[in-house]
Coordinates of C-alpha atoms in Angstrom, one line a residue:
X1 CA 0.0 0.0 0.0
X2 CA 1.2 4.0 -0.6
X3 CA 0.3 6.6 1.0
X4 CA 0.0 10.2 -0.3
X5 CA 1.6 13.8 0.8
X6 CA 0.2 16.5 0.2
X7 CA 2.7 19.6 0.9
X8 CA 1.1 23.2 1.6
X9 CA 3.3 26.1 0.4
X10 CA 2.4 28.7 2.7
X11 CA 3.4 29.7 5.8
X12 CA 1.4 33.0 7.3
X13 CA 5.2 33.9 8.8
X14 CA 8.7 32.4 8.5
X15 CA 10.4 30.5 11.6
X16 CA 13.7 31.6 12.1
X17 CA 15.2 28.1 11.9
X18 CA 13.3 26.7 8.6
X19 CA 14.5 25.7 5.7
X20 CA 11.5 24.0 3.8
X21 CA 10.0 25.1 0.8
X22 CA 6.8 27.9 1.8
X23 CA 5.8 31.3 0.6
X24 CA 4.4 34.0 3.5
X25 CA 2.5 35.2 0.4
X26 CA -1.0 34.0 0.4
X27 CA -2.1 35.3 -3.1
X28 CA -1.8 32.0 -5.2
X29 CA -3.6 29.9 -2.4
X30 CA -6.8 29.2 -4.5
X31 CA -4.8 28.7 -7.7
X32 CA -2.4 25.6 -5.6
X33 CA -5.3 24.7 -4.5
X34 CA -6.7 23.4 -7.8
X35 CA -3.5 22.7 -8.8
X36 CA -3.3 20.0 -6.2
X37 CA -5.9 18.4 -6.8
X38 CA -4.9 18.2 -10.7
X39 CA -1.2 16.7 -9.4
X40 CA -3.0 14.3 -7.7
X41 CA -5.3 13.1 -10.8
X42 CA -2.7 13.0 -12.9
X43 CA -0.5 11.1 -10.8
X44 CA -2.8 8.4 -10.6
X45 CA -1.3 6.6 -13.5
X46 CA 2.1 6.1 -12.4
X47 CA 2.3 2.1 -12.8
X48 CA 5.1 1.6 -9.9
X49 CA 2.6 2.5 -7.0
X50 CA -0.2 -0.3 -8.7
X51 CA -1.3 -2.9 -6.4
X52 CA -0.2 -6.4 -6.6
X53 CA -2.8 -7.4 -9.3
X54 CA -1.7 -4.3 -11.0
X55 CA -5.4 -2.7 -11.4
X56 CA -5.3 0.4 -9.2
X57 CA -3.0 2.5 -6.0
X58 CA -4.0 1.8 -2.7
X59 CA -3.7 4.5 -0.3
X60 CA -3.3 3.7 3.5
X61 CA -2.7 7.4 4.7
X62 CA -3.3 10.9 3.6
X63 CA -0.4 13.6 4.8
X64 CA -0.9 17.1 4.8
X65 CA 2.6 18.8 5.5
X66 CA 4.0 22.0 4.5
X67 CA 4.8 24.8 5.1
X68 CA 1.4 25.5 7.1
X69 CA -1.3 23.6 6.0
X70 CA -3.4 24.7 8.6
X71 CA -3.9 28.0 6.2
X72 CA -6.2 26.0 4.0
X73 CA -9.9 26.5 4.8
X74 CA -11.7 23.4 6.3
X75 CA -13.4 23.6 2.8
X76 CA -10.0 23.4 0.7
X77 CA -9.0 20.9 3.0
X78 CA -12.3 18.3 2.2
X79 CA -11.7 19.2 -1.7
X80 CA -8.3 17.8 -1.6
X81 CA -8.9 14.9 0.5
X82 CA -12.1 14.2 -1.8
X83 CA -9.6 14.3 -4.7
X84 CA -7.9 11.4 -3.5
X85 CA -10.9 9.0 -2.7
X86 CA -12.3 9.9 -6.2
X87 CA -9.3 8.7 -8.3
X88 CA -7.3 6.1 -5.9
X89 CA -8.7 3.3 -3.9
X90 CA -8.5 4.4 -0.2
X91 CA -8.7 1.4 2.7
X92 CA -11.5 2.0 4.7
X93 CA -9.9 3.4 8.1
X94 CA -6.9 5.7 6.6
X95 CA -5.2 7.6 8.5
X96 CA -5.3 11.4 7.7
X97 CA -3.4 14.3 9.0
X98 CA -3.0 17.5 9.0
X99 CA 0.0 19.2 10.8
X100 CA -1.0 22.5 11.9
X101 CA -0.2 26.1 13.9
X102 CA -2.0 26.6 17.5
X103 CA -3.0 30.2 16.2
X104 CA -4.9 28.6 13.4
X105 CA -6.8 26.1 16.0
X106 CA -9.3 28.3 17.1
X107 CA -12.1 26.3 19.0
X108 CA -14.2 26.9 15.6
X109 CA -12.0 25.6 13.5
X110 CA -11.3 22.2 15.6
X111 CA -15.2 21.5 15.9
X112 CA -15.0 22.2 12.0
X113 CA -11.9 19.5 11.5
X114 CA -13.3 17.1 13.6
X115 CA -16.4 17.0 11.4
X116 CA -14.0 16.3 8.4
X117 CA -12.5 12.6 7.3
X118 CA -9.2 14.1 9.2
X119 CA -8.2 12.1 12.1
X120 CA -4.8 12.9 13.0
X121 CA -3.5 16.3 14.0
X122 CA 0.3 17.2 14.2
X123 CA 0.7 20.3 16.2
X124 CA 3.5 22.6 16.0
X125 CA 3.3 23.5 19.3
X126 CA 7.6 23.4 19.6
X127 CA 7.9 25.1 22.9
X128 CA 5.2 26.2 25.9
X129 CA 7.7 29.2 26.9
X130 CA 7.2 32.7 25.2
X131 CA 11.0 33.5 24.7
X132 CA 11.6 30.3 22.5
X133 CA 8.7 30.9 20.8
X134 CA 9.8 34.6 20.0
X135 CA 13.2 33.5 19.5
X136 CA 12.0 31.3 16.9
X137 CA 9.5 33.6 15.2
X138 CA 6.5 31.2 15.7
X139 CA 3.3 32.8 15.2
X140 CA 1.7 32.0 18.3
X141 CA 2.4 32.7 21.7
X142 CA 2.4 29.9 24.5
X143 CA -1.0 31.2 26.0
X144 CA -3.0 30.0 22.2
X145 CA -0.5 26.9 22.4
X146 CA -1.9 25.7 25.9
X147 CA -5.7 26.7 24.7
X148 CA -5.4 25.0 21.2
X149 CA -4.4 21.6 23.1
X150 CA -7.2 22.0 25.5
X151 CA -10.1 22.3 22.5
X152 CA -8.3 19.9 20.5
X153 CA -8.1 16.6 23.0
X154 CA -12.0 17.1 23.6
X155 CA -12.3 16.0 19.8
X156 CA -9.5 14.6 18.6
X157 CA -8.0 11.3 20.4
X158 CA -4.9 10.7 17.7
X159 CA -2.9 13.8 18.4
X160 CA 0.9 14.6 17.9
X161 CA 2.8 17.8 18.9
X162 CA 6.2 18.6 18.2
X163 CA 8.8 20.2 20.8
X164 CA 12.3 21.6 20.3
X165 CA 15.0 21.1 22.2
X166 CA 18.6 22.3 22.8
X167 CA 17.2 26.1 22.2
X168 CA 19.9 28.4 23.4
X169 CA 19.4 29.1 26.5
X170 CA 17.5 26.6 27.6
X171 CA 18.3 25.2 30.9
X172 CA 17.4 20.8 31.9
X173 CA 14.9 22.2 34.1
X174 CA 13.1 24.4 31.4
X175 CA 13.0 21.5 29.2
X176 CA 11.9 19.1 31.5
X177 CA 8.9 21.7 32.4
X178 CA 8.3 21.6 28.3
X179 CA 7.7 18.4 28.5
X180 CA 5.8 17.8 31.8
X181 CA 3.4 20.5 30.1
X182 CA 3.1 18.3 27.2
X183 CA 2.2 15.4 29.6
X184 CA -0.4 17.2 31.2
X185 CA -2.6 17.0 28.1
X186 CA -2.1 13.6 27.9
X187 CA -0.7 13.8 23.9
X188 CA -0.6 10.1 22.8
X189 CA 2.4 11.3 20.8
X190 CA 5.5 13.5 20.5
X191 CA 8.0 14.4 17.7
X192 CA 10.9 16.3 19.1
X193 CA 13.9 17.7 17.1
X194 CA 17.5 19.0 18.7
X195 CA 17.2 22.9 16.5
X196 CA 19.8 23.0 13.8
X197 CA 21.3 25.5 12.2
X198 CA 20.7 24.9 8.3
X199 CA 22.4 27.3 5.7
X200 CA 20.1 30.6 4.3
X201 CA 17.9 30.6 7.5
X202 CA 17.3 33.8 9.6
X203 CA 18.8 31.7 12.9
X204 CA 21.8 31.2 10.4
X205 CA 22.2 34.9 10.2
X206 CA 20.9 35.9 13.7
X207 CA 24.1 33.5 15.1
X208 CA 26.6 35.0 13.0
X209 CA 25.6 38.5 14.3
X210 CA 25.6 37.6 17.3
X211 CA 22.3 38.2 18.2
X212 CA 21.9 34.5 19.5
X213 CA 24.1 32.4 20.6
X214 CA 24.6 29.0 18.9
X215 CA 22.9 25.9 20.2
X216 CA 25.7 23.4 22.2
X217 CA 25.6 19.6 21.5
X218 CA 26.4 18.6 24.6
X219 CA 23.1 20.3 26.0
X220 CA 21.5 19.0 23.0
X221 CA 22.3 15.6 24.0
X222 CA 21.1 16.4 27.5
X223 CA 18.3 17.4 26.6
X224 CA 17.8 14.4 24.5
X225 CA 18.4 11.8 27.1
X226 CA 16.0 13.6 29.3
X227 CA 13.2 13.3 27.0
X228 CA 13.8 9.7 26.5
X229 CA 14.2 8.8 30.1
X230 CA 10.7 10.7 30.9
X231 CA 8.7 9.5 27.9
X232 CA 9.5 5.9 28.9
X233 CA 8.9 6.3 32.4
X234 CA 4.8 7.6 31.1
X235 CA 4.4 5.0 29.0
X236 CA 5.8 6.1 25.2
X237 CA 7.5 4.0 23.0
X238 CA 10.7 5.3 21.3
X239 CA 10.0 4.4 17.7
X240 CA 12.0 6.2 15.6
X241 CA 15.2 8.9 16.7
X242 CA 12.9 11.5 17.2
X243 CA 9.0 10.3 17.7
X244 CA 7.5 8.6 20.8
X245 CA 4.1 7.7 20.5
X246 CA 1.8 5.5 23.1
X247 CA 0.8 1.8 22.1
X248 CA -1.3 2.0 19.1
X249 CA -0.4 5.5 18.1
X250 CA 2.9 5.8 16.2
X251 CA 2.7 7.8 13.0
X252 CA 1.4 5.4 10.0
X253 CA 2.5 8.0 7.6
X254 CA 5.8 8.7 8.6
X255 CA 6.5 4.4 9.8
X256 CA 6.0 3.8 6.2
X257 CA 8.3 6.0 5.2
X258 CA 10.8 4.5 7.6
X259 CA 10.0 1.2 6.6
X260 CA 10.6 1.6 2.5
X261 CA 6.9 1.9 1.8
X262 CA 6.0 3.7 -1.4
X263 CA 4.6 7.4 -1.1
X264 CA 3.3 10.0 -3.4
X265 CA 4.3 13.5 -2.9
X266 CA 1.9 16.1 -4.2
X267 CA 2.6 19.8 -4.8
X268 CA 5.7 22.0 -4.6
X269 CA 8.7 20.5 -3.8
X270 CA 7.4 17.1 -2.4
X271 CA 9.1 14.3 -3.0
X272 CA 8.2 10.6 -4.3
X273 CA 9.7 7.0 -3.6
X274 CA 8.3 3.8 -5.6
X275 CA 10.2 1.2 -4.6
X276 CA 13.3 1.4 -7.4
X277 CA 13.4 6.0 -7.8
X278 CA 12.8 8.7 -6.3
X279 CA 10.8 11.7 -7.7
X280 CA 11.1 15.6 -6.4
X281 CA 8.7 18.5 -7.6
X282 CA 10.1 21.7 -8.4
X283 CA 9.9 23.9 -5.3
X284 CA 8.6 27.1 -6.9
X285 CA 5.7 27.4 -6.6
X286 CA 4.8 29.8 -10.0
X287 CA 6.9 27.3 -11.9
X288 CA 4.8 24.0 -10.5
X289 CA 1.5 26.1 -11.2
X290 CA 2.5 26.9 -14.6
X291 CA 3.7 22.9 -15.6
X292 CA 0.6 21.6 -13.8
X293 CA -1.3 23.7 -16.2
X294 CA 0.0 22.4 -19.1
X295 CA -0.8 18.7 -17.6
X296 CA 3.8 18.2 -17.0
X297 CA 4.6 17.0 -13.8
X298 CA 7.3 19.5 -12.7
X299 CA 10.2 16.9 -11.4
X300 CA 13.4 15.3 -11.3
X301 CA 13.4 11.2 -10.9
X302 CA 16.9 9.4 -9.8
X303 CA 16.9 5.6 -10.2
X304 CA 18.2 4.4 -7.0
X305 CA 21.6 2.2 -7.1
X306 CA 21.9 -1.1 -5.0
X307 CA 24.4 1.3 -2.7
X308 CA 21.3 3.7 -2.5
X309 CA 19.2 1.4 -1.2
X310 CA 21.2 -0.1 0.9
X311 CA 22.3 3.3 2.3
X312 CA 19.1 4.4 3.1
X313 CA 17.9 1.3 4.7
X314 CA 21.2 1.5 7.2
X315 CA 20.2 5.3 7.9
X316 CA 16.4 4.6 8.3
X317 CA 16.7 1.3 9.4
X318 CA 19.2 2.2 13.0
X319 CA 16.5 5.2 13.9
X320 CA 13.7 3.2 14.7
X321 CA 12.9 0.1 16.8
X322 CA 13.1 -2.1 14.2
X323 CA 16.2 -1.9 13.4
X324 CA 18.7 -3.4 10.5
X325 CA 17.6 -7.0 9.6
X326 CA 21.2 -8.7 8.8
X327 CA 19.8 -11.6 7.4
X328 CA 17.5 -8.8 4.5
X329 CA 20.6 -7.0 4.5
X330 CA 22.2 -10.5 2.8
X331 CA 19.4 -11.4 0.8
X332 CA 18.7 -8.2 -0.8
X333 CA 21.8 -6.8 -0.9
X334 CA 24.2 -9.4 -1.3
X335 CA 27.4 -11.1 1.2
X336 CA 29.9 -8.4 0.2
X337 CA 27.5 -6.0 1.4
X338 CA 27.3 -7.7 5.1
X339 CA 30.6 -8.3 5.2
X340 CA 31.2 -4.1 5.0
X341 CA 28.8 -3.8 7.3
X342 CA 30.0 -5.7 9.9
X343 CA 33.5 -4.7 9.4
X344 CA 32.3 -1.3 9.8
X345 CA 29.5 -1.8 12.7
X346 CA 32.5 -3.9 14.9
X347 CA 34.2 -0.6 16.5
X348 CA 30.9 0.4 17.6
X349 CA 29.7 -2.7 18.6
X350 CA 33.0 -2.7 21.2
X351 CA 32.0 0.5 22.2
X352 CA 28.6 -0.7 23.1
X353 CA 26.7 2.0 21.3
X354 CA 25.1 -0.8 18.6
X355 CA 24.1 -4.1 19.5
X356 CA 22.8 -7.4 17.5
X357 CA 19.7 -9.3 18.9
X358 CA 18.1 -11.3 17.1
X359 CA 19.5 -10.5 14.1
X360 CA 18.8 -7.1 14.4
X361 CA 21.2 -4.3 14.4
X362 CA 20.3 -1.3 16.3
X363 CA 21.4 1.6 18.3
X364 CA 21.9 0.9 22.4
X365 CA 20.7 3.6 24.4
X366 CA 24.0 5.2 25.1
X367 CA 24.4 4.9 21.0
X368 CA 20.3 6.6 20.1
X369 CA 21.6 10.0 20.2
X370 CA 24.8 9.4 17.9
X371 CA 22.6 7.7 15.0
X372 CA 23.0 9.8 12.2
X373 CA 26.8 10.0 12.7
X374 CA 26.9 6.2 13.2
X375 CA 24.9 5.6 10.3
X376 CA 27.7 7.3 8.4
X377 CA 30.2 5.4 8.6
X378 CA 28.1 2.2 8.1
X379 CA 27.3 3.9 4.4
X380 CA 28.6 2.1 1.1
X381 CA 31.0 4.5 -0.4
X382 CA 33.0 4.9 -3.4
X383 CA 33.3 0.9 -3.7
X384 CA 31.6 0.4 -6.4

């Protein structure tokens, strides 16, 4: 089964620390709109994401990421959603989300959503302390943050929020208030980022200034172990490197992802994967109107190499619980590739930050933190 993403390019405001692809310019709104839903009609087609029998693409889950897609109208929201039931086959239970801002969940607006085939929402609530929020340039402040949560668990059971840690600044104790708040509202799940600095972002700028100070990876990685230790202890399951969720409630959108399911990504700058390529939309969003217009899809494919694959599985694989499966790793990849890998994996296997049960490689709890960088050196490289 696939499962289809729809990105949003608007954001009402820019966050000091983003870097995806969003316009603060509302104007083409109703124009992306129809777009959309075009993209998502003509990608219908596309023979990789068929079914087994090869007659039609069955979705499992419906994404609505941006940017902010929160900006949409409840209306705009149905249209698209409607889009995708009238020209895929859709399971009977999918699950739909929106992510979206606490200053656009007014208690209007959730009554209006929970009325709606969405069932998931993704709050970016990121911090429940004004000076972050400032700091970051959200668009709320932490009083709508607290209220938005408070309207939305009398309607909505599946909700995720996401936090930030390692903010500059940020003492353990502030961080383990963050997250006590979260707890209060009894969120069934919680995606939580260490902020990064990314390149042609307003933090970028605002640190070489001076203006703030840059964020410290050893706090970062306090910070980290913190939120593992007290999600555990309340009953979350660390899933994936950065997403905790409570029996029954990890993300099925982004799990497939993680797990090498196929997805379609629909609208600027969204990105595909069908098993064998990956697909990526232009992300300008006058450019993407334009080609969907003329009936082109607007993107780049690259056909994945054996190496690819194999890379991407190590990197998704060691962030969540389910780990590297040696014995896939030789039967779809071959015995020169486990032989690299557990050549490579040995030094940190000593070191007791990756362990093998079961036939399972994974991160130990000392190693979660250090995934990417141990993924790393796990990669294929230049050896073929």
């Amino acid at each position: 089964m696939s499962g289809i993403y729809i990105h949003i390019p608007f954001c009402k405001q820019a966050c000091h620390y983003c870097d995806f692809h969003f316009s603060t310019s509302l104007k083409k709104k109703e124009e992306m709109v129809v777009a959309l839903a075009k993209e998502i009609c003509l990608r219908k087609s596309e023979s990789a994401f068929l079914d087994s029998a090869r007659t039609d693409i069955v979705i499992e889950t419906i994404y609505f990421g941006g940017g902010t897609p929160s900006v949409l109208t409840s209306a705009e929201i149905d249209f698209l959603i409607d889009e995708v039931y009238k020209n895929y086959a859709v399971i009977e239970s999918p699950e739909i989300t929106l992510e979206a801002n606490p200053d656009d969940l007014s208690m209007e607006r959730i009554l209006e959503l929970s009325k709606s085939k969405v069932n998931r929402l993704s709050i970016g609530i990121q911090s429940f302390f004004e000076d972050d929020l400032q700091m970051m340039n959200r668009a709320h402040n932490s009083a709508e943050a607290q209220k938005c949560l408070t309207e939305a668990t009398k309607y909505f059971d599946n909700i995720s929020i996401d936090l930030i840690y390692g903010v500059p600044g940020m003492t353990n104790e502030k961080w383990k208030q963050n997250i006590v708040t979260a707890l209060s509202f009894r969120i069934p799940h919680i995606s939580s980022y260490a902020l990064t600095v990314e390149p042609k972002t307003a933090l970028k700028k605002l640190i070489q200034t001076g203006k703030v100070a840059a964020p410290n990876d050893d706090v970062a990685q306090e910070h980290f172990m913190i939120l593992v230790d007290t999600l555990e202890a309340n009953g979350f399951i660390h899933y994936e490197l950065s997403n905790f969720g409570k029996e029954n409630y990890f993300s099925k959108n982004n799990s497939a992802y993680w797990l090498g399911k196929k997805y379609i990504g629909i609208g600027p700058s969204a990105h595909s994967y069908d098993g064998v390529s990956r697909s990526w939309n232009i992300a300008n969003n006058s450019l993407y109107l334009k080609a969907i217009d003329a009936d082109e899809l607007p993107n780049e494919v690259e056909i994945l190499s054996l190496a690819d694959r194999y890379n991407e599985y190590i990197m998704t694989g060691l962030r969540t619980i389910w780990g590297v499966s040696l014995s896939r790793i030789q039967s779809e990849f071959g015995q020169v590739y486990y032989d690299y890998l557990m050549k490579q994996a040995q030094k940190f296997l000593n070191d007791d930050v990756l362990s093998i049960e079961k036939d399972i490689l994974k991160p130990t709890k000392r190693g979660k933190f250090l995934t990417d960088g141990i993924a790393s050196d796990l990669f294929w490289v230049n050896l073929e």
